[in-house]
PDB file of C-alpha atoms in Angstrom:
ATOM      1  CA  MET A   1     117.011 106.063 106.412  1.00  0.00           C
ATOM      2  CA  ALA A   2     116.129 102.662 104.966  1.00  0.00           C
ATOM      3  CA  ALA A   3     113.983 102.518 101.846  1.00  0.00           C
ATOM      4  CA  LEU A   4     111.272 100.644 103.704  1.00  0.00           C
ATOM      5  CA  GLN A   5     111.030 103.339 106.366  1.00  0.00           C
ATOM      6  CA  ARG A   6     110.811 106.052 103.695  1.00  0.00           C
ATOM      7  CA  THR A   7     107.981 104.174 102.004  1.00  0.00           C
ATOM      8  CA  VAL A   8     106.055 103.896 105.264  1.00  0.00           C
ATOM      9  CA  MET A   9     106.415 107.635 105.856  1.00  0.00           C
ATOM     10  CA  ALA A  10     105.250 108.375 102.318  1.00  0.00           C
ATOM     11  CA  TYR A  11     102.089 106.362 102.860  1.00  0.00           C
ATOM     12  CA  GLY A  12     101.389 107.754 106.308  1.00  0.00           C
ATOM     13  CA  ALA A  13      98.040 106.563 107.554  1.00  0.00           C
ATOM     14  CA  ARG A  14      96.654 105.794 104.098  1.00  0.00           C
ATOM     15  CA  ALA A  15      97.227 102.327 102.703  1.00  0.00           C
ATOM     16  CA  PRO A  16      96.853 102.043  98.921  1.00  0.00           C
ATOM     17  CA  ASN A  17      95.680  98.866  97.268  1.00  0.00           C
ATOM     18  CA  VAL A  18      99.029  97.798  95.839  1.00  0.00           C
ATOM     19  CA  VAL A  19      97.729  95.005  93.631  1.00  0.00           C
ATOM     20  CA  ALA A  20      94.923  97.102  92.172  1.00  0.00           C
ATOM     21  CA  SER A  21      97.241  99.997  91.438  1.00  0.00           C
ATOM     22  CA  VAL A  22      99.199  98.096  88.801  1.00  0.00           C
ATOM     23  CA  GLY A  23      96.332  97.437  86.422  1.00  0.00           C
ATOM     24  CA  LEU A  24      93.168  95.415  86.873  1.00  0.00           C
ATOM     25  CA  GLY A  25      93.161  94.291  83.267  1.00  0.00           C
ATOM     26  CA  ALA A  26      96.339  92.253  83.555  1.00  0.00           C
ATOM     27  CA  ALA A  27      96.295  88.482  83.816  1.00  0.00           C
ATOM     28  CA  SER A  28      97.269  86.793  87.053  1.00  0.00           C
ATOM     29  CA  LEU A  29     100.289  84.563  87.560  1.00  0.00           C
ATOM     30  CA  LEU A  30      98.842  82.853  90.628  1.00  0.00           C
ATOM     31  CA  PRO A  31      96.785  80.136  88.860  1.00  0.00           C
ATOM     32  CA  LEU A  32     100.069  78.853  87.429  1.00  0.00           C
ATOM     33  CA  VAL A  33     102.016  79.024  90.698  1.00  0.00           C
ATOM     34  CA  GLU A  34     102.312  75.610  92.308  1.00  0.00           C
ATOM     35  CA  VAL A  35     102.849  75.704  96.071  1.00  0.00           C
ATOM     36  CA  VAL A  36     105.009  72.711  97.000  1.00  0.00           C
ATOM     37  CA  PRO A  37     106.042  71.266 100.405  1.00  0.00           C
ATOM     38  CA  TYR A  38     109.805  71.405  99.991  1.00  0.00           C
ATOM     39  CA  GLY A  39     112.589  73.942  99.661  1.00  0.00           C
ATOM     40  CA  VAL A  40     114.221  74.997  96.410  1.00  0.00           C
ATOM     41  CA  LEU A  41     116.688  72.098  96.660  1.00  0.00           C
ATOM     42  CA  GLY A  42     113.927  69.513  97.095  1.00  0.00           C
ATOM     43  CA  VAL A  43     114.402  68.981 100.849  1.00  0.00           C
ATOM     44  CA  GLN A  44     111.623  69.337 103.421  1.00  0.00           C
ATOM     45  CA  LEU A  45     111.716  70.042 107.150  1.00  0.00           C
ATOM     46  CA  ASP A  46     108.979  67.746 108.447  1.00  0.00           C
ATOM     47  CA  ALA A  47     106.804  68.128 111.544  1.00  0.00           C
ATOM     48  CA  SER A  48     109.415  66.245 113.598  1.00  0.00           C
ATOM     49  CA  HIS A  49     112.109  68.682 112.438  1.00  0.00           C
ATOM     50  CA  ARG A  50     113.817  66.055 110.311  1.00  0.00           C
ATOM     51  CA  PHE A  51     115.277  66.818 106.897  1.00  0.00           C
ATOM     52  CA  MET A  52     113.515  64.706 104.279  1.00  0.00           C
ATOM     53  CA  ARG A  53     114.119  64.386 100.543  1.00  0.00           C
ATOM     54  CA  ALA A  54     110.718  65.349  99.098  1.00  0.00           C
ATOM     55  CA  SER A  55     111.663  66.079  95.485  1.00  0.00           C
ATOM     56  CA  SER A  56     114.599  65.889  93.124  1.00  0.00           C
ATOM     57  CA  GLU A  57     117.352  68.473  93.090  1.00  0.00           C
ATOM     58  CA  PRO A  58     116.898  71.265  90.529  1.00  0.00           C
ATOM     59  CA  ASP A  59     117.928  70.256  87.032  1.00  0.00           C
ATOM     60  CA  ALA A  60     119.708  72.315  84.388  1.00  0.00           C
ATOM     61  CA  ASP A  61     116.380  73.700  83.148  1.00  0.00           C
ATOM     62  CA  THR A  62     115.453  75.088  86.572  1.00  0.00           C
ATOM     63  CA  VAL A  63     116.435  78.374  88.225  1.00  0.00           C
ATOM     64  CA  VAL A  64     116.398  78.567  92.020  1.00  0.00           C
ATOM     65  CA  VAL A  65     116.126  81.671  94.202  1.00  0.00           C
ATOM     66  CA  ASP A  66     118.659  82.427  96.934  1.00  0.00           C
ATOM     67  CA  PRO A  67     117.391  84.690  99.774  1.00  0.00           C
ATOM     68  CA  ALA A  68     120.772  86.341 100.150  1.00  0.00           C
ATOM     69  CA  GLY A  69     121.955  88.684 102.847  1.00  0.00           C
ATOM     70  CA  LEU A  70     123.353  91.976 101.566  1.00  0.00           C
ATOM     71  CA  ARG A  71     126.378  91.820 103.893  1.00  0.00           C
ATOM     72  CA  PHE A  72     127.265  88.400 102.519  1.00  0.00           C
ATOM     73  CA  ILE A  73     126.912  89.541  98.903  1.00  0.00           C
ATOM     74  CA  GLN A  74     128.986  92.685  99.360  1.00  0.00           C
ATOM     75  CA  ASP A  75     131.479  91.862 102.116  1.00  0.00           C
ATOM     76  CA  LEU A  76     131.426  88.437 103.762  1.00  0.00           C
ATOM     77  CA  GLY A  77     131.039  86.166 100.757  1.00  0.00           C
ATOM     78  CA  PRO A  78     129.334  82.754 100.721  1.00  0.00           C
ATOM     79  CA  ALA A  79     131.473  81.350 103.539  1.00  0.00           C
ATOM     80  CA  GLY A  80     129.674  81.429 106.852  1.00  0.00           C
ATOM     81  CA  ALA A  81     126.167  81.886 105.462  1.00  0.00           C
ATOM     82  CA  GLY A  82     123.533  79.730 107.107  1.00  0.00           C
ATOM     83  CA  GLY A  83     119.937  78.712 106.572  1.00  0.00           C
ATOM     84  CA  ALA A  84     118.579  78.387 103.050  1.00  0.00           C
ATOM     85  CA  SER A  85     121.439  80.420 101.572  1.00  0.00           C
ATOM     86  CA  GLY A  86     124.071  78.250 103.236  1.00  0.00           C
ATOM     87  CA  ALA A  87     122.459  75.099 101.843  1.00  0.00           C
ATOM     88  CA  ILE A  88     122.272  76.631  98.367  1.00  0.00           C
ATOM     89  CA  TYR A  89     125.929  77.686  98.457  1.00  0.00           C
ATOM     90  CA  SER A  90     126.956  74.173  99.491  1.00  0.00           C
ATOM     91  CA  TRP A  91     124.928  72.786  96.580  1.00  0.00           C
ATOM     92  CA  LEU A  92     126.670  75.253  94.260  1.00  0.00           C
ATOM     93  CA  LYS A  93     130.026  74.226  95.774  1.00  0.00           C
ATOM     94  CA  ILE A  94     130.874  77.833  96.666  1.00  0.00           C
ATOM     95  CA  GLY A  95     130.257  77.499 100.389  1.00  0.00           C
ATOM     96  CA  LEU A  96     133.918  78.118 101.232  1.00  0.00           C
ATOM     97  CA  GLU A  97     134.457  80.998  98.808  1.00  0.00           C
ATOM     98  CA  ALA A  98     135.480  84.376 100.249  1.00  0.00           C
ATOM     99  CA  ARG A  99     133.672  86.473  97.630  1.00  0.00           C
ATOM    100  CA  PHE A 100     130.772  86.300  95.233  1.00  0.00           C
ATOM    101  CA  PRO A 101     131.420  86.789  91.500  1.00  0.00           C
ATOM    102  CA  HIS A 102     132.011  90.406  90.506  1.00  0.00           C
ATOM    103  CA  GLU A 103     128.836  90.669  88.429  1.00  0.00           C
ATOM    104  CA  VAL A 104     126.750  89.550  91.420  1.00  0.00           C
ATOM    105  CA  ARG A 105     128.396  92.064  93.757  1.00  0.00           C
ATOM    106  CA  HIS A 106     128.012  94.803  91.149  1.00  0.00           C
ATOM    107  CA  ALA A 107     124.297  94.120  90.572  1.00  0.00           C
ATOM    108  CA  VAL A 108     123.108  93.407  94.116  1.00  0.00           C
ATOM    109  CA  ARG A 109     123.788  96.571  96.101  1.00  0.00           C
ATOM    110  CA  LYS A 110     120.581  97.178  98.064  1.00  0.00           C
ATOM    111  CA  GLU A 111     117.390  95.547  99.265  1.00  0.00           C
ATOM    112  CA  GLY A 112     115.202  94.474  96.373  1.00  0.00           C
ATOM    113  CA  ASP A 113     118.084  93.883  93.959  1.00  0.00           C
ATOM    114  CA  ALA A 114     118.409  90.499  92.235  1.00  0.00           C
ATOM    115  CA  LYS A 115     120.918  88.902  89.886  1.00  0.00           C
ATOM    116  CA  LEU A 116     120.916  85.668  87.898  1.00  0.00           C
ATOM    117  CA  HIS A 117     124.218  83.808  87.835  1.00  0.00           C
ATOM    118  CA  SER A 118     125.235  80.416  86.465  1.00  0.00           C
ATOM    119  CA  TYR A 119     127.583  78.193  88.440  1.00  0.00           C
ATOM    120  CA  GLY A 120     128.356  75.562  85.862  1.00  0.00           C
ATOM    121  CA  SER A 121     124.988  74.084  84.886  1.00  0.00           C
ATOM    122  CA  LYS A 122     123.307  75.380  88.061  1.00  0.00           C
ATOM    123  CA  GLN A 123     121.392  78.652  87.778  1.00  0.00           C
ATOM    124  CA  VAL A 124     120.627  80.842  90.788  1.00  0.00           C
ATOM    125  CA  ILE A 125     118.970  84.213  91.310  1.00  0.00           C
ATOM    126  CA  HIS A 126     120.544  85.964  94.286  1.00  0.00           C
ATOM    127  CA  VAL A 127     118.017  88.392  95.793  1.00  0.00           C
ATOM    128  CA  VAL A 128     118.075  90.592  98.879  1.00  0.00           C
ATOM    129  CA  GLY A 129     114.611  90.997 100.327  1.00  0.00           C
ATOM    130  CA  PRO A 130     113.535  93.867 102.575  1.00  0.00           C
ATOM    131  CA  ASN A 131     114.240  93.454 106.271  1.00  0.00           C
ATOM    132  CA  LEU A 132     110.752  93.847 107.706  1.00  0.00           C
ATOM    133  CA  ASN A 133     112.221  93.966 111.211  1.00  0.00           C
ATOM    134  CA  GLU A 134     112.706  97.668 110.509  1.00  0.00           C
ATOM    135  CA  ILE A 135     108.948  97.990 111.060  1.00  0.00           C
ATOM    136  CA  SER A 136     107.936  97.810 114.701  1.00  0.00           C
ATOM    137  CA  VAL A 137     104.147  97.587 114.361  1.00  0.00           C
ATOM    138  CA  ALA A 138     101.904  96.035 111.715  1.00  0.00           C
ATOM    139  CA  THR A 139      99.343  98.579 110.495  1.00  0.00           C
ATOM    140  CA  ALA A 140      97.534  99.054 107.205  1.00  0.00           C
ATOM    141  CA  ALA A 141     100.134 101.618 106.149  1.00  0.00           C
ATOM    142  CA  THR A 142     103.182  99.586 107.158  1.00  0.00           C
ATOM    143  CA  ARG A 143     101.762  96.465 105.534  1.00  0.00           C
ATOM    144  CA  ALA A 144     101.188  98.349 102.266  1.00  0.00           C
ATOM    145  CA  ALA A 145     104.745  99.663 102.407  1.00  0.00           C
ATOM    146  CA  ALA A 146     106.092  96.176 103.045  1.00  0.00           C
ATOM    147  CA  VAL A 147     104.082  94.755 100.143  1.00  0.00           C
ATOM    148  CA  GLN A 148     105.489  97.436  97.850  1.00  0.00           C
ATOM    149  CA  GLN A 149     109.051  96.552  98.862  1.00  0.00           C
ATOM    150  CA  LEU A 150     108.375  92.836  98.424  1.00  0.00           C
ATOM    151  CA  THR A 151     106.815  93.558  95.027  1.00  0.00           C
ATOM    152  CA  THR A 152     110.049  95.200  93.900  1.00  0.00           C
ATOM    153  CA  ALA A 153     112.062  92.149  94.938  1.00  0.00           C
ATOM    154  CA  TYR A 154     109.709  89.707  93.192  1.00  0.00           C
ATOM    155  CA  MET A 155     109.613  91.863  90.059  1.00  0.00           C
ATOM    156  CA  HIS A 156     113.400  91.727  89.841  1.00  0.00           C
ATOM    157  CA  ILE A 157     113.317  87.962  90.407  1.00  0.00           C
ATOM    158  CA  LEU A 158     110.849  87.486  87.550  1.00  0.00           C
ATOM    159  CA  GLU A 159     112.866  89.759  85.271  1.00  0.00           C
ATOM    160  CA  GLN A 160     116.030  87.801  86.000  1.00  0.00           C
ATOM    161  CA  PHE A 161     114.248  84.500  85.425  1.00  0.00           C
ATOM    162  CA  LEU A 162     113.093  85.714  82.021  1.00  0.00           C
ATOM    163  CA  SER A 163     116.696  86.579  81.160  1.00  0.00           C
ATOM    164  CA  SER A 164     117.598  82.903  81.489  1.00  0.00           C
ATOM    165  CA  GLU A 165     116.710  80.159  79.042  1.00  0.00           C
ATOM    166  CA  ALA A 166     115.265  77.951  81.777  1.00  0.00           C
ATOM    167  CA  ARG A 167     111.640  76.850  81.792  1.00  0.00           C
ATOM    168  CA  HIS A 168     111.187  76.333  85.523  1.00  0.00           C
ATOM    169  CA  LEU A 169     111.568  78.621  88.537  1.00  0.00           C
ATOM    170  CA  ARG A 170     111.757  77.495  92.132  1.00  0.00           C
ATOM    171  CA  LEU A 171     110.820  80.475  94.276  1.00  0.00           C
ATOM    172  CA  LEU A 172     110.697  80.809  98.033  1.00  0.00           C
ATOM    173  CA  PRO A 173     109.029  83.411 100.265  1.00  0.00           C
ATOM    174  CA  VAL A 174     111.244  86.495 100.360  1.00  0.00           C
ATOM    175  CA  SER A 175     111.790  88.107 103.784  1.00  0.00           C
ATOM    176  CA  SER A 176     110.441  85.119 105.680  1.00  0.00           C
ATOM    177  CA  GLY A 177     111.425  83.807 109.098  1.00  0.00           C
ATOM    178  CA  ILE A 178     113.311  86.250 111.283  1.00  0.00           C
ATOM    179  CA  PHE A 179     113.126  88.909 108.541  1.00  0.00           C
ATOM    180  CA  ALA A 180     109.310  89.030 108.544  1.00  0.00           C
ATOM    181  CA  GLY A 181     109.213  91.323 111.574  1.00  0.00           C
ATOM    182  CA  PRO A 182     105.635  92.000 112.742  1.00  0.00           C
ATOM    183  CA  PHE A 183     104.208  90.279 109.641  1.00  0.00           C
ATOM    184  CA  GLN A 184     104.923  86.656 110.574  1.00  0.00           C
ATOM    185  CA  HIS A 185     101.240  85.709 110.396  1.00  0.00           C
ATOM    186  CA  ASP A 186     100.489  87.914 107.390  1.00  0.00           C
ATOM    187  CA  LEU A 187     103.442  86.875 105.243  1.00  0.00           C
ATOM    188  CA  PRO A 188     101.663  84.144 103.224  1.00  0.00           C
ATOM    189  CA  GLU A 189      98.990  86.580 101.983  1.00  0.00           C
ATOM    190  CA  MET A 190     101.568  89.345 101.522  1.00  0.00           C
ATOM    191  CA  THR A 191     103.764  86.988  99.503  1.00  0.00           C
ATOM    192  CA  PHE A 192     101.044  86.213  96.975  1.00  0.00           C
ATOM    193  CA  ALA A 193      99.878  89.829  96.785  1.00  0.00           C
ATOM    194  CA  SER A 194     103.452  90.934  96.106  1.00  0.00           C
ATOM    195  CA  LEU A 195     104.160  88.179  93.598  1.00  0.00           C
ATOM    196  CA  ASP A 196     101.029  88.901  91.595  1.00  0.00           C
ATOM    197  CA  SER A 197     101.632  92.647  91.795  1.00  0.00           C
ATOM    198  CA  ALA A 198     105.154  92.081  90.495  1.00  0.00           C
ATOM    199  CA  PHE A 199     103.821  90.019  87.599  1.00  0.00           C
ATOM    200  CA  ARG A 200     101.189  92.617  86.692  1.00  0.00           C
ATOM    201  CA  SER A 201     103.814  95.375  86.672  1.00  0.00           C
ATOM    202  CA  LEU A 202     105.813  93.644  83.918  1.00  0.00           C
ATOM    203  CA  PRO A 203     105.374  94.454  80.221  1.00  0.00           C
ATOM    204  CA  VAL A 204     102.616  92.439  78.557  1.00  0.00           C
ATOM    205  CA  GLU A 205     105.080  90.400  76.503  1.00  0.00           C
ATOM    206  CA  SER A 206     106.972  89.430  79.658  1.00  0.00           C
ATOM    207  CA  GLN A 207     103.693  88.378  81.260  1.00  0.00           C
ATOM    208  CA  ARG A 208     102.882  86.213  78.255  1.00  0.00           C
ATOM    209  CA  ARG A 209     106.276  84.530  78.412  1.00  0.00           C
ATOM    210  CA  LEU A 210     105.921  83.798  82.115  1.00  0.00           C
ATOM    211  CA  LEU A 211     102.499  82.253  81.592  1.00  0.00           C
ATOM    212  CA  ARG A 212     104.158  79.658  79.362  1.00  0.00           C
ATOM    213  CA  LEU A 213     106.722  78.703  82.014  1.00  0.00           C
ATOM    214  CA  GLY A 214     106.598  76.845  85.315  1.00  0.00           C
ATOM    215  CA  VAL A 215     106.741  78.567  88.711  1.00  0.00           C
ATOM    216  CA  LYS A 216     106.830  76.789  92.049  1.00  0.00           C
ATOM    217  CA  LEU A 217     106.690  78.469  95.439  1.00  0.00           C
ATOM    218  CA  CYS A 218     108.780  76.205  97.632  1.00  0.00           C
ATOM    219  CA  ILE A 219     107.877  75.983 101.332  1.00  0.00           C
ATOM    220  CA  PHE A 220     110.692  74.275 103.231  1.00  0.00           C
ATOM    221  CA  ASP A 221     108.914  73.976 106.600  1.00  0.00           C
ATOM    222  CA  GLN A 222     106.046  71.495 106.476  1.00  0.00           C
ATOM    223  CA  GLN A 223     104.283  73.382 109.266  1.00  0.00           C
ATOM    224  CA  GLN A 224     104.190  76.506 107.081  1.00  0.00           C
ATOM    225  CA  PHE A 225     103.113  74.726 103.906  1.00  0.00           C
ATOM    226  CA  HIS A 226      99.367  74.616 104.606  1.00  0.00           C
ATOM    227  CA  LYS A 227      99.354  78.280 105.647  1.00  0.00           C
ATOM    228  CA  PHE A 228     100.744  79.286 102.268  1.00  0.00           C
ATOM    229  CA  LEU A 229      98.450  76.881 100.448  1.00  0.00           C
ATOM    230  CA  ALA A 230      95.407  78.333 102.215  1.00  0.00           C
ATOM    231  CA  ALA A 231      96.534  81.892 101.436  1.00  0.00           C
ATOM    232  CA  CYS A 232      96.294  81.278  97.686  1.00  0.00           C
ATOM    233  CA  PRO A 233      93.051  79.515  96.749  1.00  0.00           C
ATOM    234  CA  THR A 234      93.660  80.326  93.073  1.00  0.00           C
ATOM    235  CA  CYS A 235      97.132  78.757  92.981  1.00  0.00           C
ATOM    236  CA  ALA A 236      97.729  75.563  91.039  1.00  0.00           C
ATOM    237  CA  ARG A 237      96.575  72.370  92.743  1.00  0.00           C
ATOM    238  CA  SER A 238      98.253  69.969  90.332  1.00  0.00           C
ATOM    239  CA  ALA A 239     100.314  67.018  91.479  1.00  0.00           C
ATOM    240  CA  ARG A 240     103.881  67.887  92.371  1.00  0.00           C
ATOM    241  CA  ASN A 241     105.940  67.983  89.203  1.00  0.00           C
ATOM    242  CA  GLU A 242     109.626  67.312  89.339  1.00  0.00           C
ATOM    243  CA  GLY A 243     111.735  70.225  88.146  1.00  0.00           C
TER     244      GLY A 243
END
């Protein structure tokens, strides 16, 4: 049975407050998270479904997040991957490779796992988010279970980012699109709840380090951008910084 299904069964009909459960005294990461209208590579899908360059490509001081598929990490390799992952692999110049590096395959074995890897000067965190399609109906209990699984993925992303020497992180919504299952409309709020819960679950020193760094949540689809922006009124509203 998948981990997400086990979590739902453990919660049953009772839905805990996931964010509150990790410590109300902790600071929040969200005021420093800048929601930007482009993907992690700086490209935007506009309202006319055209690909537009909206920002620069990531530089050597920026880590980007790859929403990897577990089958690709373990068996299929980068070749054949599509969507955001396919674009990232092309940017990394590994799009035709048959296998991922051994340390990536060794570290990313299940949903929620993440691993930082450098491809030359380009730094990527490969993460496998939970497949929320395993949930058939959105209820308070299933939403809480999904948030817990997303929190695990974001916590591992933040830990991997801190293991780098980079000062900037370009995130994207984990388990979005076809993987959001019955939570398509709820995913923006769930994303920020999970991200902040992940931050609050880190040791205090890790929190302090993150608060000195730059985090952008990159929304590739322009039509989704305002939904995510509205879901986080405390997020940074600064002008778009290049990074």
